[in-house]
Coordinates of C-alpha atoms in Angstrom, one line a residue:
Chain H
X1 CA 108.9 126.4 118.0
X2 CA 110.4 129.6 119.2
X3 CA 113.8 129.2 117.6
X4 CA 115.7 131.7 115.6
X5 CA 115.7 134.3 118.3
X6 CA 119.3 134.0 119.0
X7 CA 120.5 134.2 115.4
X8 CA 119.2 136.8 112.9
X9 CA 118.6 140.0 114.8
X10 CA 121.4 142.2 113.5
X11 CA 119.4 143.7 110.6
X12 CA 116.7 145.1 112.8
X13 CA 119.0 146.3 115.5
X14 CA 121.5 148.0 113.1
X15 CA 119.4 151.0 112.0
X16 CA 118.3 152.3 115.3
X17 CA 120.4 155.2 116.5
X18 CA 124.1 155.1 116.6
X19 CA 124.3 156.0 120.3
X20 CA 122.7 152.7 121.3
X21 CA 126.0 150.9 121.8
X22 CA 124.5 148.3 124.2
X23 CA 123.8 144.9 122.8
X24 CA 120.2 144.3 121.9
X25 CA 118.3 142.4 124.6
X26 CA 118.2 139.1 122.7
X27 CA 122.0 139.1 122.7
X28 CA 122.4 139.6 126.4
X29 CA 124.0 136.6 128.0
X30 CA 121.3 136.1 130.6
X31 CA 118.6 136.1 128.0
X32 CA 120.4 133.6 125.8
X33 CA 121.2 131.4 128.7
X34 CA 117.5 131.5 129.8
X35 CA 116.4 130.7 126.3
X36 CA 118.8 127.8 126.0
X37 CA 117.6 126.5 129.3
X38 CA 114.0 126.6 128.1
X39 CA 114.8 124.8 124.9
X40 CA 116.8 122.2 126.9
X41 CA 113.8 121.6 129.2
X42 CA 111.6 121.3 126.1
X43 CA 113.8 118.6 124.7
X44 CA 114.1 116.8 128.0
X45 CA 110.3 116.8 128.3
X46 CA 110.0 115.3 124.8
X47 CA 112.5 112.6 125.5
X48 CA 110.8 111.8 128.9
X49 CA 107.4 111.6 127.2
X50 CA 108.8 109.2 124.7
X51 CA 110.4 107.2 127.5
X52 CA 106.9 106.7 129.0
X53 CA 105.6 105.2 125.8
X54 CA 108.7 103.0 125.7
X55 CA 108.2 101.9 129.3
X56 CA 104.8 100.5 128.4
X57 CA 105.6 99.0 125.0
X58 CA 108.6 97.0 126.2
X59 CA 106.5 94.9 128.6
X60 CA 103.8 94.5 126.0
X61 CA 106.4 93.3 123.4
X62 CA 108.1 91.0 126.0
X63 CA 104.7 89.4 126.9
X64 CA 103.6 88.9 123.3
X65 CA 107.0 87.5 122.1
X66 CA 107.6 85.3 125.1
X67 CA 104.2 83.6 124.9
X68 CA 104.3 83.5 121.1
X69 CA 107.8 81.8 121.2
X70 CA 106.8 79.2 123.8
X71 CA 103.3 78.8 122.4
X72 CA 104.3 78.2 118.8
X73 CA 106.7 75.5 119.9
X74 CA 103.9 73.7 121.7
X75 CA 101.2 74.3 119.1
X76 CA 100.2 71.2 117.3
X77 CA 97.1 69.6 115.9
X78 CA 97.4 67.1 118.8
X79 CA 97.6 69.7 121.5
X80 CA 94.5 71.4 120.2
X81 CA 92.4 68.3 119.6
X82 CA 93.1 66.1 122.6
X83 CA 91.8 66.6 126.1
X84 CA 93.7 67.3 129.3
X85 CA 94.8 64.2 131.3
X86 CA 95.5 64.3 135.0
X87 CA 95.0 67.2 137.3
X88 CA 97.4 67.8 140.1
X89 CA 100.9 66.4 140.1
X90 CA 101.0 65.0 136.6
X91 CA 99.3 66.8 133.7
X92 CA 99.6 66.0 130.0
X93 CA 97.4 65.9 126.9
X94 CA 96.0 68.9 125.1
X95 CA 93.5 71.7 125.5
X96 CA 90.5 70.6 123.5
X97 CA 88.3 70.6 126.5
X98 CA 89.3 74.1 127.5
X99 CA 89.0 75.5 124.0
X100 CA 85.5 74.0 123.4
X101 CA 84.4 75.0 126.9
X102 CA 85.6 78.6 126.3
X103 CA 83.6 78.9 123.1
X104 CA 80.6 77.3 124.7
X105 CA 80.6 79.7 127.6
X106 CA 81.2 82.8 125.4
X107 CA 78.5 81.7 122.9
X108 CA 75.9 81.2 125.6
X109 CA 76.9 84.4 127.4
X110 CA 76.7 86.4 124.1
X111 CA 73.3 84.8 123.3
X112 CA 72.0 86.2 126.6
X113 CA 73.7 89.5 126.7
X114 CA 73.5 90.7 123.1
X115 CA 69.7 91.0 122.9
X116 CA 69.6 92.6 126.4
X117 CA 72.3 95.1 125.7
X118 CA 71.4 95.8 122.1
X119 CA 67.7 96.4 122.7
X120 CA 68.4 98.2 126.0
X121 CA 70.9 100.4 124.2
X122 CA 68.2 101.2 121.5
X123 CA 65.9 102.3 124.3
X124 CA 68.5 104.6 125.7
X125 CA 69.3 106.3 122.4
X126 CA 65.9 106.3 120.6
X127 CA 63.1 106.0 123.1
X128 CA 64.1 107.4 126.5
X129 CA 63.5 111.1 127.2
X130 CA 67.0 111.5 128.7
X131 CA 65.5 112.0 132.1
X132 CA 66.3 110.7 135.5
X133 CA 65.6 107.1 134.5
X134 CA 68.1 106.9 131.7
X135 CA 70.7 108.7 133.8
X136 CA 70.1 106.1 136.5
X137 CA 70.4 103.3 134.0
X138 CA 73.6 104.7 132.7
X139 CA 74.9 104.9 136.2
X140 CA 73.9 101.4 137.0
X141 CA 75.7 100.1 133.9
X142 CA 78.8 102.1 135.0
X143 CA 78.8 100.6 138.5
X144 CA 78.4 97.1 136.9
X145 CA 81.4 97.8 134.6
X146 CA 83.5 99.0 137.5
X147 CA 82.6 96.1 139.7
X148 CA 85.3 93.6 140.5
X149 CA 84.8 90.4 138.5
X150 CA 85.4 88.1 141.5
X151 CA 82.4 89.8 143.3
X152 CA 80.3 88.9 140.3
X153 CA 81.7 85.3 140.5
X154 CA 80.6 85.0 144.1
X155 CA 77.1 86.2 143.2
X156 CA 77.0 83.7 140.4
X157 CA 78.1 81.0 142.7
X158 CA 75.5 81.9 145.4
X159 CA 72.6 82.3 143.0
X160 CA 73.1 79.9 140.1
X161 CA 75.2 77.2 141.7
X162 CA 73.7 77.1 145.2
X163 CA 70.3 78.7 145.1
X164 CA 69.1 77.5 141.7
X165 CA 71.0 74.2 142.4
X166 CA 72.6 74.0 138.9
X167 CA 75.9 73.0 140.4
X168 CA 79.1 74.0 138.6
X169 CA 77.9 74.2 135.0
X170 CA 77.9 76.0 131.7
X171 CA 74.6 77.8 132.5
X172 CA 76.0 79.2 135.8
X173 CA 79.3 80.3 134.2
X174 CA 77.7 81.7 131.1
X175 CA 75.0 83.7 132.9
X176 CA 77.6 85.2 135.3
X177 CA 79.7 86.1 132.2
X178 CA 76.7 87.7 130.5
X179 CA 76.2 90.0 133.5
X180 CA 79.8 91.0 133.2
X181 CA 79.6 91.7 129.4
X182 CA 76.2 93.5 129.5
X183 CA 77.3 97.0 130.3
X184 CA 79.8 97.1 127.5
X185 CA 77.2 96.1 124.8
X186 CA 74.6 98.4 126.4
X187 CA 76.7 101.5 126.5
X188 CA 78.4 101.1 123.1
X189 CA 75.1 100.5 121.4
X190 CA 73.8 103.7 122.8
X191 CA 76.9 105.6 121.8
X192 CA 76.9 104.2 118.3
X193 CA 73.2 105.0 117.8
X194 CA 73.7 108.6 119.1
X195 CA 76.3 109.2 116.4
X196 CA 73.8 108.6 113.6
X197 CA 72.8 112.0 112.2
X198 CA 69.4 113.3 113.2
X199 CA 68.6 114.1 109.5
X200 CA 68.4 110.3 108.7
X201 CA 65.7 109.9 111.4
X202 CA 63.8 113.0 110.1
X203 CA 64.0 111.7 106.5
X204 CA 62.4 108.4 107.5
X205 CA 59.7 110.1 109.6
X206 CA 59.0 112.5 106.7
X207 CA 58.4 109.6 104.4
X208 CA 55.8 108.3 106.8
X209 CA 57.8 105.6 108.5
X210 CA 56.8 104.5 112.0
X211 CA 59.4 105.0 114.7
X212 CA 60.0 101.3 115.1
X213 CA 60.6 100.8 111.3
X214 CA 62.8 103.9 111.3
X215 CA 64.9 102.5 114.1
X216 CA 65.1 98.9 112.9
X217 CA 65.6 99.5 109.2
X218 CA 67.7 102.6 109.2
X219 CA 69.3 103.8 112.4
X220 CA 70.5 100.4 113.6
X221 CA 71.9 99.6 110.2
X222 CA 73.8 102.9 110.1
X223 CA 75.2 102.3 113.6
X224 CA 76.0 98.6 112.9
X225 CA 79.8 99.0 112.7
X226 CA 79.8 100.7 116.1
X227 CA 77.5 98.2 117.6
X228 CA 79.5 95.3 116.3
X229 CA 82.7 96.9 117.7
X230 CA 81.1 97.0 121.1
X231 CA 79.9 93.4 120.9
X232 CA 83.3 92.2 119.8
X233 CA 85.1 94.0 122.6
X234 CA 82.6 92.6 125.1
X235 CA 83.4 89.2 123.7
X236 CA 87.1 89.9 124.2
X237 CA 86.5 91.0 127.7
X238 CA 84.4 87.8 128.4
X239 CA 87.1 85.7 126.8
X240 CA 89.8 87.0 129.1
X241 CA 88.0 86.6 132.4
X242 CA 88.9 84.1 135.0
X243 CA 87.4 85.2 138.3
X244 CA 83.7 85.0 137.4
X245 CA 84.1 81.4 136.2
X246 CA 86.2 79.9 139.0
X247 CA 83.3 79.1 141.2
X248 CA 80.5 78.9 138.6
X249 CA 81.9 76.8 135.7
X250 CA 84.7 75.3 137.8
X251 CA 86.8 73.1 135.5
X252 CA 86.6 69.8 133.6
X253 CA 89.0 67.7 131.7
X254 CA 86.3 66.5 129.4
X255 CA 84.7 68.1 126.4
X256 CA 81.3 69.5 127.3
X257 CA 78.5 67.2 126.2
X258 CA 76.0 70.0 125.8
X259 CA 74.4 69.6 129.3
X260 CA 73.8 73.1 130.6
X261 CA 73.6 72.2 134.3
X262 CA 75.4 69.9 136.7
X263 CA 78.4 69.5 134.4
X264 CA 81.6 71.6 135.0
X265 CA 83.1 73.2 132.0
X266 CA 86.8 73.9 131.2
X267 CA 88.1 77.2 129.9
X268 CA 91.5 78.5 128.9
X269 CA 92.1 81.1 131.6
X270 CA 91.7 78.5 134.3
X271 CA 94.5 76.5 132.7
X272 CA 96.8 79.5 132.9
X273 CA 95.9 80.3 136.5
X274 CA 96.1 76.8 138.0
X275 CA 98.5 74.9 135.8
X276 CA 101.1 77.6 136.0
X277 CA 101.4 76.9 139.7
X278 CA 101.5 73.1 139.5
X279 CA 104.9 71.4 139.8
X280 CA 104.8 69.5 136.5
X281 CA 106.3 70.6 133.2
X282 CA 103.3 69.1 131.3
X283 CA 101.1 71.5 133.2
X284 CA 103.4 74.5 132.6
X285 CA 103.4 73.7 128.8
X286 CA 99.6 73.8 128.8
X287 CA 99.7 77.1 130.7
X288 CA 102.0 78.6 128.1
X289 CA 99.9 77.3 125.2
X290 CA 96.7 78.6 126.8
X291 CA 98.3 82.0 127.3
X292 CA 99.4 82.1 123.7
X293 CA 95.9 81.1 122.5
X294 CA 94.3 83.7 124.7
X295 CA 96.6 86.5 123.6
X296 CA 96.1 85.5 119.9
X297 CA 92.3 85.5 120.2
X298 CA 92.0 88.7 122.2
X299 CA 94.5 90.7 120.1
X300 CA 92.8 89.5 116.9
X301 CA 89.4 90.6 118.3
X302 CA 90.8 93.9 119.3
X303 CA 92.5 94.6 116.0
X304 CA 89.4 93.6 114.0
X305 CA 87.2 95.7 116.3
X306 CA 89.4 98.8 116.3
X307 CA 90.7 98.8 112.7
X308 CA 88.6 96.5 110.6
X309 CA 85.2 97.7 111.4
X310 CA 86.1 101.4 111.3
X311 CA 86.4 101.0 107.5
X312 CA 82.7 100.1 107.2
X313 CA 81.6 103.0 109.2
X314 CA 79.0 104.9 107.2
X315 CA 78.6 107.7 109.7
Chain E
X1 CA 55.5 95.9 116.3
X2 CA 53.9 99.1 117.5
X3 CA 56.0 102.0 118.6
X4 CA 54.6 101.8 122.1
X5 CA 55.2 98.1 122.5
X6 CA 58.8 98.6 121.2
X7 CA 59.4 101.4 123.7
X8 CA 58.1 99.3 126.7
X9 CA 59.9 96.1 125.7
X10 CA 63.2 97.9 125.1
X11 CA 62.9 99.8 128.4
X12 CA 62.3 96.5 130.2
X13 CA 65.4 95.0 128.6
X14 CA 67.4 98.1 129.3
X15 CA 66.3 97.9 133.0
X16 CA 68.3 94.7 133.3
X17 CA 71.1 97.1 134.4
X18 CA 69.0 97.7 137.5
X19 CA 68.1 94.1 137.9
X20 CA 71.7 93.0 137.8
X21 CA 72.8 95.6 140.2
X22 CA 70.0 94.8 142.7
X23 CA 70.7 91.1 142.3
X24 CA 74.3 91.6 143.2
X25 CA 73.6 93.9 146.1
X26 CA 70.7 91.8 147.5
X27 CA 72.6 88.5 147.3
X28 CA 75.7 89.9 148.9
X29 CA 73.6 91.5 151.7
X30 CA 71.6 88.3 152.4
X31 CA 74.6 86.0 152.4
X32 CA 76.9 88.2 154.4
X33 CA 74.3 88.8 157.1
X34 CA 75.4 86.0 159.4
X35 CA 79.0 87.2 159.2
X36 CA 77.9 90.8 159.8
X37 CA 76.2 89.7 163.0
X38 CA 78.8 87.3 164.3
X39 CA 82.0 89.2 163.3
X40 CA 80.7 92.7 164.0
X41 CA 82.9 95.7 163.7
X42 CA 86.0 93.7 164.5
X43 CA 85.9 92.4 161.0
X44 CA 87.4 95.6 159.8
X45 CA 90.2 95.8 162.4
X46 CA 91.3 92.2 162.9
X47 CA 94.4 90.9 161.3
X48 CA 93.8 87.1 161.7
X49 CA 91.8 85.1 159.2
X50 CA 91.4 81.7 160.8
X51 CA 88.2 79.6 160.2
X52 CA 89.4 77.1 162.9
X53 CA 87.5 74.3 161.3
X54 CA 89.0 71.7 163.6
X55 CA 87.3 73.4 166.6
X56 CA 83.8 72.9 167.9
X57 CA 80.5 74.5 166.8
X58 CA 79.1 77.2 169.0
X59 CA 76.1 79.5 168.6
X60 CA 76.7 83.2 168.6
X61 CA 73.7 85.6 168.5
X62 CA 71.7 82.6 167.3
X63 CA 74.0 81.8 164.4
X64 CA 76.1 78.7 164.2
X65 CA 79.9 79.4 164.0
X66 CA 83.1 77.6 164.8
X67 CA 84.4 78.5 168.3
X68 CA 87.6 80.7 168.3
X69 CA 87.3 81.3 164.6
X70 CA 88.6 84.8 163.7
X71 CA 87.7 86.8 160.6
X72 CA 89.5 90.0 159.9
X73 CA 90.1 91.8 156.6
X74 CA 92.8 94.2 157.6
X75 CA 95.7 92.4 155.8
X76 CA 93.7 92.3 152.6
X77 CA 92.4 95.8 152.9
X78 CA 95.8 97.2 153.5
X79 CA 97.3 95.1 150.7
X80 CA 94.6 96.4 148.3
X81 CA 95.3 100.0 149.3
X82 CA 99.1 99.6 149.1
X83 CA 99.2 97.9 145.7
X84 CA 96.7 100.3 144.2
X85 CA 98.5 103.3 145.6
X86 CA 101.8 102.1 144.3
X87 CA 100.1 101.4 140.9
X88 CA 98.8 105.0 140.8
X89 CA 102.3 106.4 141.7
X90 CA 103.8 104.6 138.8
X91 CA 100.9 104.8 136.3
X92 CA 99.9 108.4 136.6
X93 CA 103.2 110.0 135.5
X94 CA 103.7 107.4 132.8
X95 CA 100.2 107.8 131.4
X96 CA 100.5 111.5 131.4
X97 CA 103.9 111.2 129.6
X98 CA 102.2 108.9 127.0
X99 CA 99.3 111.3 126.6
X100 CA 101.7 114.3 126.1
X101 CA 103.8 112.3 123.6
X102 CA 100.8 111.2 121.6
X103 CA 99.1 114.6 121.5
X104 CA 101.9 117.2 121.6
X105 CA 105.1 115.5 120.5
X106 CA 104.6 112.7 118.0
X107 CA 103.6 113.3 114.4
X108 CA 100.0 112.3 113.7
X109 CA 100.7 109.0 112.0
X110 CA 103.2 107.9 114.7
X111 CA 100.7 108.9 117.3
X112 CA 97.9 106.9 115.7
X113 CA 100.0 103.7 115.6
X114 CA 101.4 104.1 119.1
X115 CA 98.1 104.8 120.7
X116 CA 96.8 101.6 119.0
X117 CA 99.5 99.6 120.6
X118 CA 99.0 101.2 124.0
X119 CA 95.4 100.3 123.9
X120 CA 96.1 96.7 122.9
X121 CA 97.7 96.5 126.3
X122 CA 94.2 97.0 127.7
X123 CA 93.0 93.9 125.9
X124 CA 95.5 91.5 127.3
X125 CA 93.8 89.1 129.8
X126 CA 94.6 89.9 133.4
X127 CA 95.5 86.3 134.0
X128 CA 98.2 86.6 131.3
X129 CA 99.5 89.7 132.9
X130 CA 99.6 87.7 136.1
X131 CA 101.5 84.8 134.5
X132 CA 104.0 87.2 132.9
X133 CA 104.4 89.0 136.3
X134 CA 105.0 85.6 137.9
X135 CA 107.5 84.5 135.3
X136 CA 109.3 87.6 134.3
X137 CA 108.5 90.8 136.2
X138 CA 108.6 89.5 139.7
X139 CA 111.9 87.7 139.5
X140 CA 113.4 90.7 137.6
X141 CA 112.3 93.1 140.4
X142 CA 113.5 90.8 143.1
X143 CA 116.9 90.3 141.6
X144 CA 117.7 93.7 140.0
X145 CA 115.5 96.4 141.5
X146 CA 114.6 95.5 145.1
X147 CA 118.2 94.9 146.4
X148 CA 119.2 98.3 145.0
X149 CA 116.2 100.0 146.5
X150 CA 117.0 98.3 149.9
X151 CA 120.6 99.6 149.8
X152 CA 120.1 103.1 148.5
X153 CA 116.8 103.9 150.3
X154 CA 117.8 102.3 153.6
X155 CA 117.6 105.7 155.4
X156 CA 113.8 105.2 155.1
X157 CA 112.9 102.4 157.5
X158 CA 110.0 101.2 155.2
X159 CA 112.4 100.6 152.3
X160 CA 115.0 98.9 154.5
X161 CA 115.5 95.2 153.7
X162 CA 115.4 92.3 154.0
X163 CA 114.1 91.7 150.4
X164 CA 111.6 88.9 151.2
X165 CA 109.6 88.6 148.0
X166 CA 108.3 90.4 145.0
X167 CA 104.9 90.7 146.5
X168 CA 104.0 94.4 146.8
X169 CA 106.4 95.8 144.2
X170 CA 105.4 93.3 141.5
X171 CA 101.7 93.8 142.3
X172 CA 102.0 97.5 142.0
X173 CA 103.9 97.4 138.7
X174 CA 101.5 94.9 137.2
X175 CA 98.5 96.9 138.2
X176 CA 100.2 100.0 136.9
X177 CA 100.7 98.4 133.5
X178 CA 97.0 97.4 133.5
X179 CA 95.6 100.9 134.3
X180 CA 98.0 102.9 132.1
X181 CA 95.9 102.4 129.0
X182 CA 92.8 103.7 130.8
X183 CA 94.4 106.8 132.2
X184 CA 96.5 107.5 129.0
X185 CA 93.6 107.1 126.5
X186 CA 91.1 109.3 128.4
X187 CA 93.8 111.9 129.2
X188 CA 94.9 111.9 125.5
X189 CA 91.3 112.4 124.3
X190 CA 90.8 115.3 126.7
X191 CA 94.1 116.9 125.9
X192 CA 93.5 116.6 122.2
X193 CA 90.4 118.7 122.6
X194 CA 92.3 121.7 123.8
X195 CA 91.1 124.6 121.6
X196 CA 93.8 125.4 119.0
X197 CA 93.3 129.2 119.7
X198 CA 94.6 128.7 123.3
X199 CA 97.6 126.8 122.2
X200 CA 98.3 129.3 119.4
X201 CA 98.0 132.2 121.8
X202 CA 100.6 130.6 124.1
X203 CA 102.9 129.8 121.2
X204 CA 102.6 133.4 120.0
X205 CA 103.8 134.6 123.4
X206 CA 107.0 132.6 122.7
X207 CA 106.4 129.6 124.9
X208 CA 108.1 126.4 124.1
X209 CA 106.1 123.2 123.3
X210 CA 106.6 121.9 126.9
X211 CA 105.5 125.3 128.4
X212 CA 102.4 125.2 126.3
X213 CA 101.7 121.7 127.4
X214 CA 102.3 122.5 131.0
X215 CA 100.5 125.8 131.2
X216 CA 97.7 125.4 128.7
X217 CA 97.0 121.8 127.7
X218 CA 97.3 120.1 131.1
X219 CA 95.2 122.7 133.0
X220 CA 92.6 122.5 130.2
X221 CA 92.3 118.7 130.6
X222 CA 92.7 118.7 134.3
X223 CA 89.2 117.4 135.3
X224 CA 89.2 114.6 132.7
X225 CA 92.7 113.5 133.8
X226 CA 91.7 113.4 137.5
X227 CA 88.6 111.4 136.5
X228 CA 90.6 109.0 134.5
X229 CA 93.0 108.5 137.5
X230 CA 90.1 107.7 139.7
X231 CA 88.7 105.3 137.1
X232 CA 92.1 103.6 136.9
X233 CA 92.1 103.4 140.7
X234 CA 88.8 101.7 140.7
X235 CA 90.1 99.1 138.2
X236 CA 93.2 98.5 140.3
X237 CA 91.3 98.1 143.5
X238 CA 89.1 95.4 142.0
X239 CA 91.7 93.6 140.0
X240 CA 91.7 89.9 140.9
X241 CA 93.8 87.5 138.9
X242 CA 97.0 89.4 138.2
X243 CA 97.4 90.2 141.9
X244 CA 96.5 86.7 142.9
X245 CA 99.4 85.4 140.9
X246 CA 102.1 87.9 141.9
X247 CA 101.3 89.1 145.4
X248 CA 102.6 85.9 147.1
X249 CA 99.4 85.6 149.1
X250 CA 100.0 86.9 152.6
X251 CA 97.6 85.7 155.2
X252 CA 97.6 86.8 158.9
X253 CA 100.7 89.0 158.3
X254 CA 100.8 92.8 158.1
X255 CA 103.6 94.0 155.9
X256 CA 106.5 95.5 157.8
X257 CA 108.5 96.7 154.8
X258 CA 108.1 97.4 151.1
X259 CA 109.2 93.9 150.1
X260 CA 106.7 91.9 152.1
X261 CA 104.2 89.5 150.5
X262 CA 100.7 91.1 150.4
X263 CA 97.2 90.1 149.4
X264 CA 94.3 92.0 148.1
X265 CA 90.6 91.6 148.9
X266 CA 89.8 90.4 145.4
X267 CA 92.8 88.1 145.1
X268 CA 92.1 86.5 148.5
X269 CA 88.5 85.9 147.6
X270 CA 89.5 84.1 144.4
X271 CA 92.0 81.9 146.3
X272 CA 89.9 81.0 149.3
X273 CA 86.3 80.1 148.4
X274 CA 87.0 76.5 147.6
X275 CA 88.7 75.8 151.0
X276 CA 85.8 77.6 152.7
X277 CA 83.4 74.9 151.7
X278 CA 84.9 72.6 154.3
X279 CA 83.6 74.9 157.1
X280 CA 80.6 72.9 158.5
X281 CA 78.9 76.1 159.7
X282 CA 79.6 77.9 156.3
X283 CA 80.7 80.9 158.4
X284 CA 83.9 81.3 156.2
X285 CA 81.7 81.5 153.1
X286 CA 79.6 84.2 154.7
X287 CA 82.7 86.1 155.8
X288 CA 84.1 85.9 152.3
X289 CA 80.8 87.3 151.0
X290 CA 81.2 90.2 153.5
X291 CA 84.6 90.8 151.8
X292 CA 82.8 90.9 148.5
X293 CA 80.4 93.4 149.9
X294 CA 83.2 95.6 151.2
X295 CA 84.9 95.4 147.8
X296 CA 81.7 96.3 146.0
X297 CA 81.3 99.3 148.3
X298 CA 84.8 100.5 147.6
X299 CA 84.7 100.2 143.8
X300 CA 81.2 101.7 143.7
X301 CA 82.3 104.7 145.8
X302 CA 85.4 105.2 143.6
X303 CA 83.3 105.0 140.5
X304 CA 80.8 107.5 141.9
X305 CA 83.6 109.9 142.7
X306 CA 85.0 109.5 139.1
X307 CA 81.6 110.2 137.7
X308 CA 81.0 113.3 139.8
X309 CA 84.5 114.6 138.9
X310 CA 83.9 114.3 135.2
X311 CA 80.5 115.2 134.1
X312 CA 81.5 115.9 130.6
X313 CA 79.9 112.7 129.4
X314 CA 82.7 111.2 127.4
X315 CA 84.1 109.2 130.2
X316 CA 82.7 106.2 131.9
X317 CA 84.1 102.9 132.9
X318 CA 82.3 101.1 130.1
X319 CA 83.2 103.6 127.5
X320 CA 86.9 103.9 128.0
X321 CA 87.4 100.4 126.8
X322 CA 85.8 101.1 123.5
X323 CA 87.1 104.6 122.7
X324 CA 89.8 104.4 120.2

């Protein structure tokens, strides 16, 4: 930084002419005061900027430690492998139904959304001519991503539960969730593919490869870490959603039997939302445990996606 | 598979973005139609939301509805605006502070670690934010912050007590925490792209680090920062579960001071649909779908604005989540 102005100036000022008795400008009080003021502001700004980081990290730490502290106390084989008993005034048992239900919903949603998003993203990066159509598709995906998740939940309820007559079910919940996750897979796949150097494509074409072989065998493989990052983060987003599932999957105390329609499914976020507001301590315990499980899963996914996969990036 | 077939199939699958969007819009329009006809323009200005299911069924404009039922979205609309506005007031300075710290102040290694933690915040489920707000933040604000504000800011009528709840303040702070990672990460990316020559030129003129940031870096990243703020606003306006857990669910009451319970469009929708099933004419369900339509219109408009403001390509609501 611009320090040192106030100190060593005598050597330069000394050999001007002897009649210059006035102090050099950098020794004038006003200049020094002004300089000190600016340095002071600089330091204050630095401290304030750090305070902003601090202001965000404290809640994050408090959240993680509080739920970890309560969650680890409640964590046991039993609480993970038994189902929830009771529903309103008295709740006990474990979270097996919600854990299995969460995995079922996410697996089904991923099975629908990954092919759509992945192949759609390949179209955007490799086949589209970057015209109006792809711009409109990108825009549609952005609107979908910016849409409130409860709006999507209503649409899922009206279409899948009522119009298709599936009732509260895994299929209704998972399809709603897949619409929510789609834009993330779609956009990150395109971004990851666009980062693959053009020379790789040219090399494949020069060796006589068709475009589809070039894309499938080469470009997609090079972009795989980026694509997987997008998929993982989309799974994390799906995992942490409540609103789209409230009126599509509803909730159930029982482990899903595999029926896709006409059978409500439990999931962890519902436990947090509803049980935290019930007046029984058994319900509160389950809400704490579910929060802990959610935080653990989502943070693991985020760490793996952001740090782990970066290492394998070939591009 | 032939190249042509590949192109056609992949284009069809990519078009699911359109299909989903039209599905959402179409379904909302069809199911809100009865409410649009019966409730008319008053839907936007009425305060009371009362399905009046114990009343009798009448026919209005050829559509069955409960007599004397009243559907108005003003409480929820106002609550949405107030909580999101408060969230922006808190989140924008903090996010800019974080972005400045990460790009201009901290050494590279520290910066890398810290931005990782800040972005982890974006991954925390909103329901967990809500639960934490309900357990920790709300009570903290109500006991330690709000009485102080009511005392020292009592010369402004809006901030005068009584301290009734942690509704609006807690909603605003929770939403702020949720949108800080969005604004901070996009701003940081934009600020770190400031050409080194510009910064060096400023430094050579003797500016301090803060003056360089203020006069060179922030103006350079201005559009991206504004875009990120609008994106954060879009997220705050549509946030459902966190607000549902801390807003203390006002119905039929307009807030008269800062400490009043509020409710947002999204939170009210999440809380109300199951009780709406008891309406024999389904009018409450249609009215709720109209709320969904209003919310879709708001978030879409905000997203379009964000997109128009930042045409630099590296910013979009889907991408900010995955940019490290």
